[in-house]
Coordinates of C-alpha atoms in Angstrom, one line a residue:
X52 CA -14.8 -15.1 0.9
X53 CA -12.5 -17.8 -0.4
X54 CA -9.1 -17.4 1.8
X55 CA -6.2 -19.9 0.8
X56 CA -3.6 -20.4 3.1
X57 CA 0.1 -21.6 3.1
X58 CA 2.2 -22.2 5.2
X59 CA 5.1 -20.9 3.1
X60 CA 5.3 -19.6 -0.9
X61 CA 7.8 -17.4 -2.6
X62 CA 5.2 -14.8 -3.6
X63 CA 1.5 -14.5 -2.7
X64 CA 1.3 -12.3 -5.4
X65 CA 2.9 -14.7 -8.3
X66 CA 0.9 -17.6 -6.4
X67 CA -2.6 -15.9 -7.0
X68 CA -1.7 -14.6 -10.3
X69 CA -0.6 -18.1 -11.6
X70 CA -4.3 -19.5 -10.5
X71 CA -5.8 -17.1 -12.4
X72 CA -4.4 -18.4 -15.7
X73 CA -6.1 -21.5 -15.2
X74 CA -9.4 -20.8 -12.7
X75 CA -11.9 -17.9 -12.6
X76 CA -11.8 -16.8 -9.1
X77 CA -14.2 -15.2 -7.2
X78 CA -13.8 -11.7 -6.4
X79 CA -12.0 -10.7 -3.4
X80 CA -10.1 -14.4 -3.4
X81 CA -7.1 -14.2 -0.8
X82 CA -4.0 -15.9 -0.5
X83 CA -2.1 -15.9 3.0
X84 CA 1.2 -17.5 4.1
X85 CA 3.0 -17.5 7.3
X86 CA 6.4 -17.3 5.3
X87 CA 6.9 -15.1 2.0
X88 CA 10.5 -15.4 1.1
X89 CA 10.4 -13.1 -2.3
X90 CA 8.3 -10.9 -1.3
X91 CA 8.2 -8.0 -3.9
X92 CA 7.8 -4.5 -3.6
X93 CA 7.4 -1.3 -5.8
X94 CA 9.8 -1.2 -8.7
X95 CA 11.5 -4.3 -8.5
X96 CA 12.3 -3.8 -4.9
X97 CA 12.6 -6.6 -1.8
X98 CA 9.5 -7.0 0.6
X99 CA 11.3 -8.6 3.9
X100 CA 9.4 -10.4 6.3
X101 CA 9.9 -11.7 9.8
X102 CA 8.4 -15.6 9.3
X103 CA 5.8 -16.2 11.4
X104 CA 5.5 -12.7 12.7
X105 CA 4.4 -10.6 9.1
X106 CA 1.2 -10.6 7.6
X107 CA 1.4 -11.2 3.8
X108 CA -1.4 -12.1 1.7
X109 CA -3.0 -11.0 -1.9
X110 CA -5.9 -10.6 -2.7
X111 CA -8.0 -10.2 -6.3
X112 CA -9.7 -7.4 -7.2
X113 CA -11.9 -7.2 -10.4
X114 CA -15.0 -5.8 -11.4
X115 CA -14.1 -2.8 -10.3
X116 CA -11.9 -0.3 -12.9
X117 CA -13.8 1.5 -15.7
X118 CA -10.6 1.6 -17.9
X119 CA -6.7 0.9 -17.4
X120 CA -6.1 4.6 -17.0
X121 CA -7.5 4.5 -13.8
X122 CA -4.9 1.6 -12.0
X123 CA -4.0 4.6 -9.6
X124 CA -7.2 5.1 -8.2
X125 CA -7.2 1.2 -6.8
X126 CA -4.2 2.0 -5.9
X127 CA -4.9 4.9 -3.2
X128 CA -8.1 3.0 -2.4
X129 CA -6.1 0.2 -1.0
X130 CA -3.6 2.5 0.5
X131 CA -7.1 3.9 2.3
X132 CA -8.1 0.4 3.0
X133 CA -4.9 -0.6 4.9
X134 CA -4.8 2.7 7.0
X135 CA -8.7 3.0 7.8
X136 CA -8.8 -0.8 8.9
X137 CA -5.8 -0.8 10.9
X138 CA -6.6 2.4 12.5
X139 CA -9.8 0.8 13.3
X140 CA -8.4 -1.9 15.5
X141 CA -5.7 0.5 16.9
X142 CA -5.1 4.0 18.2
X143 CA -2.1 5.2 16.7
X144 CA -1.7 8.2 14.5
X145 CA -0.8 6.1 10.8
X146 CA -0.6 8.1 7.7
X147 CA 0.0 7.4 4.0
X148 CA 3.4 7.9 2.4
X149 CA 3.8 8.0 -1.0
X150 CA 2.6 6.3 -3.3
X151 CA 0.8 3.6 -0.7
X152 CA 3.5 2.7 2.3
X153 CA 1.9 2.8 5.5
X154 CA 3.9 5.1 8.5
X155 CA 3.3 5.5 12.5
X156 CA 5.2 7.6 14.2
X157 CA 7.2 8.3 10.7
X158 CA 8.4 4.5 10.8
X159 CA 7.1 2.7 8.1
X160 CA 4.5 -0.3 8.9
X161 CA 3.0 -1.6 5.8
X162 CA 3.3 -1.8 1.9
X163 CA 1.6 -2.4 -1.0
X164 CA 2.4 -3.7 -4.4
X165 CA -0.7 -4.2 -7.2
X166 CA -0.1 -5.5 -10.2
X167 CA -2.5 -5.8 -13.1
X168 CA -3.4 -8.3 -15.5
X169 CA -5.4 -6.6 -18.4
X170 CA -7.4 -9.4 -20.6
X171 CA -8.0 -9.5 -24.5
X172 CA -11.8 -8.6 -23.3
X173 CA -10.4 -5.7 -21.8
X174 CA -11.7 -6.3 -18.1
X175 CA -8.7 -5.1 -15.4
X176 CA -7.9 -8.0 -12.8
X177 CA -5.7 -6.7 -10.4
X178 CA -3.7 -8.7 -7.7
X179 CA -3.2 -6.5 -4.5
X180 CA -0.1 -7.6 -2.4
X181 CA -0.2 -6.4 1.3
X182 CA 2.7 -6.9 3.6
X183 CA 2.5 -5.5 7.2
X184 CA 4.9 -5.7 10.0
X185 CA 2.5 -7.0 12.4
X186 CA 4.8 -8.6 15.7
X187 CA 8.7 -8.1 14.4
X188 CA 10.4 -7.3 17.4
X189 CA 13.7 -6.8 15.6
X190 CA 14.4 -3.7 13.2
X191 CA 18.1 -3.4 13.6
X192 CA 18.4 -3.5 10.0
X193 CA 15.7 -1.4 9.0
X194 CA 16.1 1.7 11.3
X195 CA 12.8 3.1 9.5
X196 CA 10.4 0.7 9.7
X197 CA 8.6 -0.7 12.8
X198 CA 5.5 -3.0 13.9
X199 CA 2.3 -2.9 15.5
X200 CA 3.6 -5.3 18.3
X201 CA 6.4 -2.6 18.8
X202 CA 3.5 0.4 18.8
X203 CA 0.9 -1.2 20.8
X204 CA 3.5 -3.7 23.3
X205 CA 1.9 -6.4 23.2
X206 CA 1.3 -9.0 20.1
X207 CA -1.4 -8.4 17.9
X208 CA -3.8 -10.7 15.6
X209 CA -2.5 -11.3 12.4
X210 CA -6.3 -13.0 11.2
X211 CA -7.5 -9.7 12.7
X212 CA -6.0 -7.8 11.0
X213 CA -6.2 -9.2 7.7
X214 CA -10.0 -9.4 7.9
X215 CA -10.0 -5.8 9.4
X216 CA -8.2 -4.9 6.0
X217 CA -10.4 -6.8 3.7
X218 CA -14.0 -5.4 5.2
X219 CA -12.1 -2.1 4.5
X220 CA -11.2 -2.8 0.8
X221 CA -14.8 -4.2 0.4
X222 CA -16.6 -1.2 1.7
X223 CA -14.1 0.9 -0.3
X224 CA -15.0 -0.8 -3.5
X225 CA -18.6 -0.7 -3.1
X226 CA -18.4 2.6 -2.7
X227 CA -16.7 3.4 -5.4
X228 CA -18.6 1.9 -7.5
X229 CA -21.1 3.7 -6.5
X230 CA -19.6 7.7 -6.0
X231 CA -16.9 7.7 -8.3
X232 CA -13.2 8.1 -7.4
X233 CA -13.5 11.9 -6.0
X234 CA -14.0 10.5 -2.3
X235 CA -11.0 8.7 -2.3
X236 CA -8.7 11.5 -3.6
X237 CA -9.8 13.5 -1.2
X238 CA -9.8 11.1 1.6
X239 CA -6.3 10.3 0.5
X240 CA -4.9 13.7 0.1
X241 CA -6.0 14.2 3.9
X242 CA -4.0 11.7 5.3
X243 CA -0.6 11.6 2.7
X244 CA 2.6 12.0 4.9
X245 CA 4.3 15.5 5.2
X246 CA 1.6 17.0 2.7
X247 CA 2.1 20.7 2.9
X248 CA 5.3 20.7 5.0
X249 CA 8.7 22.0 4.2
X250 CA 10.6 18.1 3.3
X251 CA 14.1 17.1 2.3
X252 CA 14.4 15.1 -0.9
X253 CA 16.6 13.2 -2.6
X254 CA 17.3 12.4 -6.5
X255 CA 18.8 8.9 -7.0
X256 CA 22.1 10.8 -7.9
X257 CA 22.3 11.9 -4.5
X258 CA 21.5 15.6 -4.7
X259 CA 19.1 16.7 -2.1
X260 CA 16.7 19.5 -2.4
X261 CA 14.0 21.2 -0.5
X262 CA 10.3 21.3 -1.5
X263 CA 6.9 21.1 -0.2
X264 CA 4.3 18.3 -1.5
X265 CA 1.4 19.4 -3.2
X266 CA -0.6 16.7 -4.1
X267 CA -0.6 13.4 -6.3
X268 CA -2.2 13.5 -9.6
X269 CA -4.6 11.1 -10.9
X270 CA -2.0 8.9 -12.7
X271 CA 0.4 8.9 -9.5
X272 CA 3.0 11.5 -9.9
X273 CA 4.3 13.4 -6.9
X274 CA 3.8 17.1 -6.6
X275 CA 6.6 19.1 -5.2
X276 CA 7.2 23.0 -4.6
X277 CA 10.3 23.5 -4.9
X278 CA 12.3 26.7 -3.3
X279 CA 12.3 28.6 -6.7
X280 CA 8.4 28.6 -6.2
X281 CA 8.4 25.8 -9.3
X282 CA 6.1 23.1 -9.2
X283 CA 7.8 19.7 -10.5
X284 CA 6.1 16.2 -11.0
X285 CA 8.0 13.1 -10.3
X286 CA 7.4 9.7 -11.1
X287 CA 8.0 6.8 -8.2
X288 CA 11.7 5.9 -8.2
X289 CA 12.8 9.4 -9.4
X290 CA 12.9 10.8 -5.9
X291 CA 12.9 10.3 -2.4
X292 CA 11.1 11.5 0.7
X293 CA 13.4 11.4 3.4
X294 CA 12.4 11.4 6.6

């Protein structure tokens, strides 16, 4: 596995994405840095790290989608990779929020941001952008998010981590290539955050509502019961989980 480390880049994300204009790069080609300092996350949003103390790293992914009407499956798969290789190393109850964020304890830990470059050829390369609070010790800011340092008390091993996450995504892959995307859905479904529980949310013009999650569909939209017994899909951005 070809792993590039930095010591400090604006975006791991951009970074790996500008090589591949000019360099045909293996599959499963990583870039790491010690210090991301624009950091992106879903929808145009800020992905703040702690330098020195965050992993951050991307990683490319290709040879894998059929079509690109299937982005969202890679995009639970990773979400699966993350939780099932972190949970691996430690035991702490973590669960998928919506669309990919990674919680413990209903503080969130990890996020993911994948972006896809479809070629003239067709063929999907995707760029998967993982940032996890690994040993932050300071949240003041960010009253919902939290760290594995925090969770476990004592400092953790970012390269363990990272290579924890990537045998995940491999073994993922492989066997989705092989059984088809039903395994993840499932897998996913079983482990997304307040599934099948009574939730407040919110719309971005502030008015809150109650409703229960349902499900995600197979392009990404969010489920929700609401009181009325309706079932209404929304996109990411056009509500919010609170919690």
């Amino acid at each position: 596995m070809n792993i590039i480390k930095l010591d400090a880049i604006g975006s791991t994300n951009t970074y790996l994405k500008e090589i591949l204009t000019h360099s045909n790069l293996e599959n499963f080609t990583v870039v790491a840095t010690e210090n991301q300092f624009q950091g992106k996350g879903q929808r145009g949003s800020v992905w703040k790290g702690e330098v020195g103390s965050s992993l951050a790293f991307s990683v490319l992914v290709k040879d894998l989608l059929e079509t690109p009407e299937h982005v969202f499956d890679l995009n639970i798969l990773v979400a699966l990779s993350v939780y099932s290789g972190i949970k691996k190393l430690y035991n702490l109850p973590f669960s998928i929020k919506w669309p990919n964020d990674i919680l413990s304890y209903n503080k969130k830990i990890g996020g993911i941001l994948i972006e896809n470059i479809i070629k003239a050829s067709g063929e999907t390369l995707s760029v998967v952008g993982i940032g996890i609070n690994a040993n932050q010790e300071n949240f003041d800011q960010l009253p919902q998010a939290t760290s594995l340092f925090k969770l476990c008390g004592e400092k953790v091993d970012k390269d363990e981590v990272m290579h924890a996450i990537l045998a995940s995504l491999k073994e993922y892959c492989q066997k989705y290539v092989t059984l088809g995307s039903s395994f993840i859905w499932e897998e996913y479904h079983r482990n997304l955050y307040r599934i099948n529980i009574p939730s407040v949310f919110e719309l971005p013009s502030g008015v809150r509502f109650m409703g229960i999650i349902q499900g995600v569909t197979k392009n990404g939209l969010l489920s929700v019961k609401k009181e009325d017994d309706s079932v209404e899909l929304f996109e990411i951005k056009q509500v919010k989980l609170l919690y």
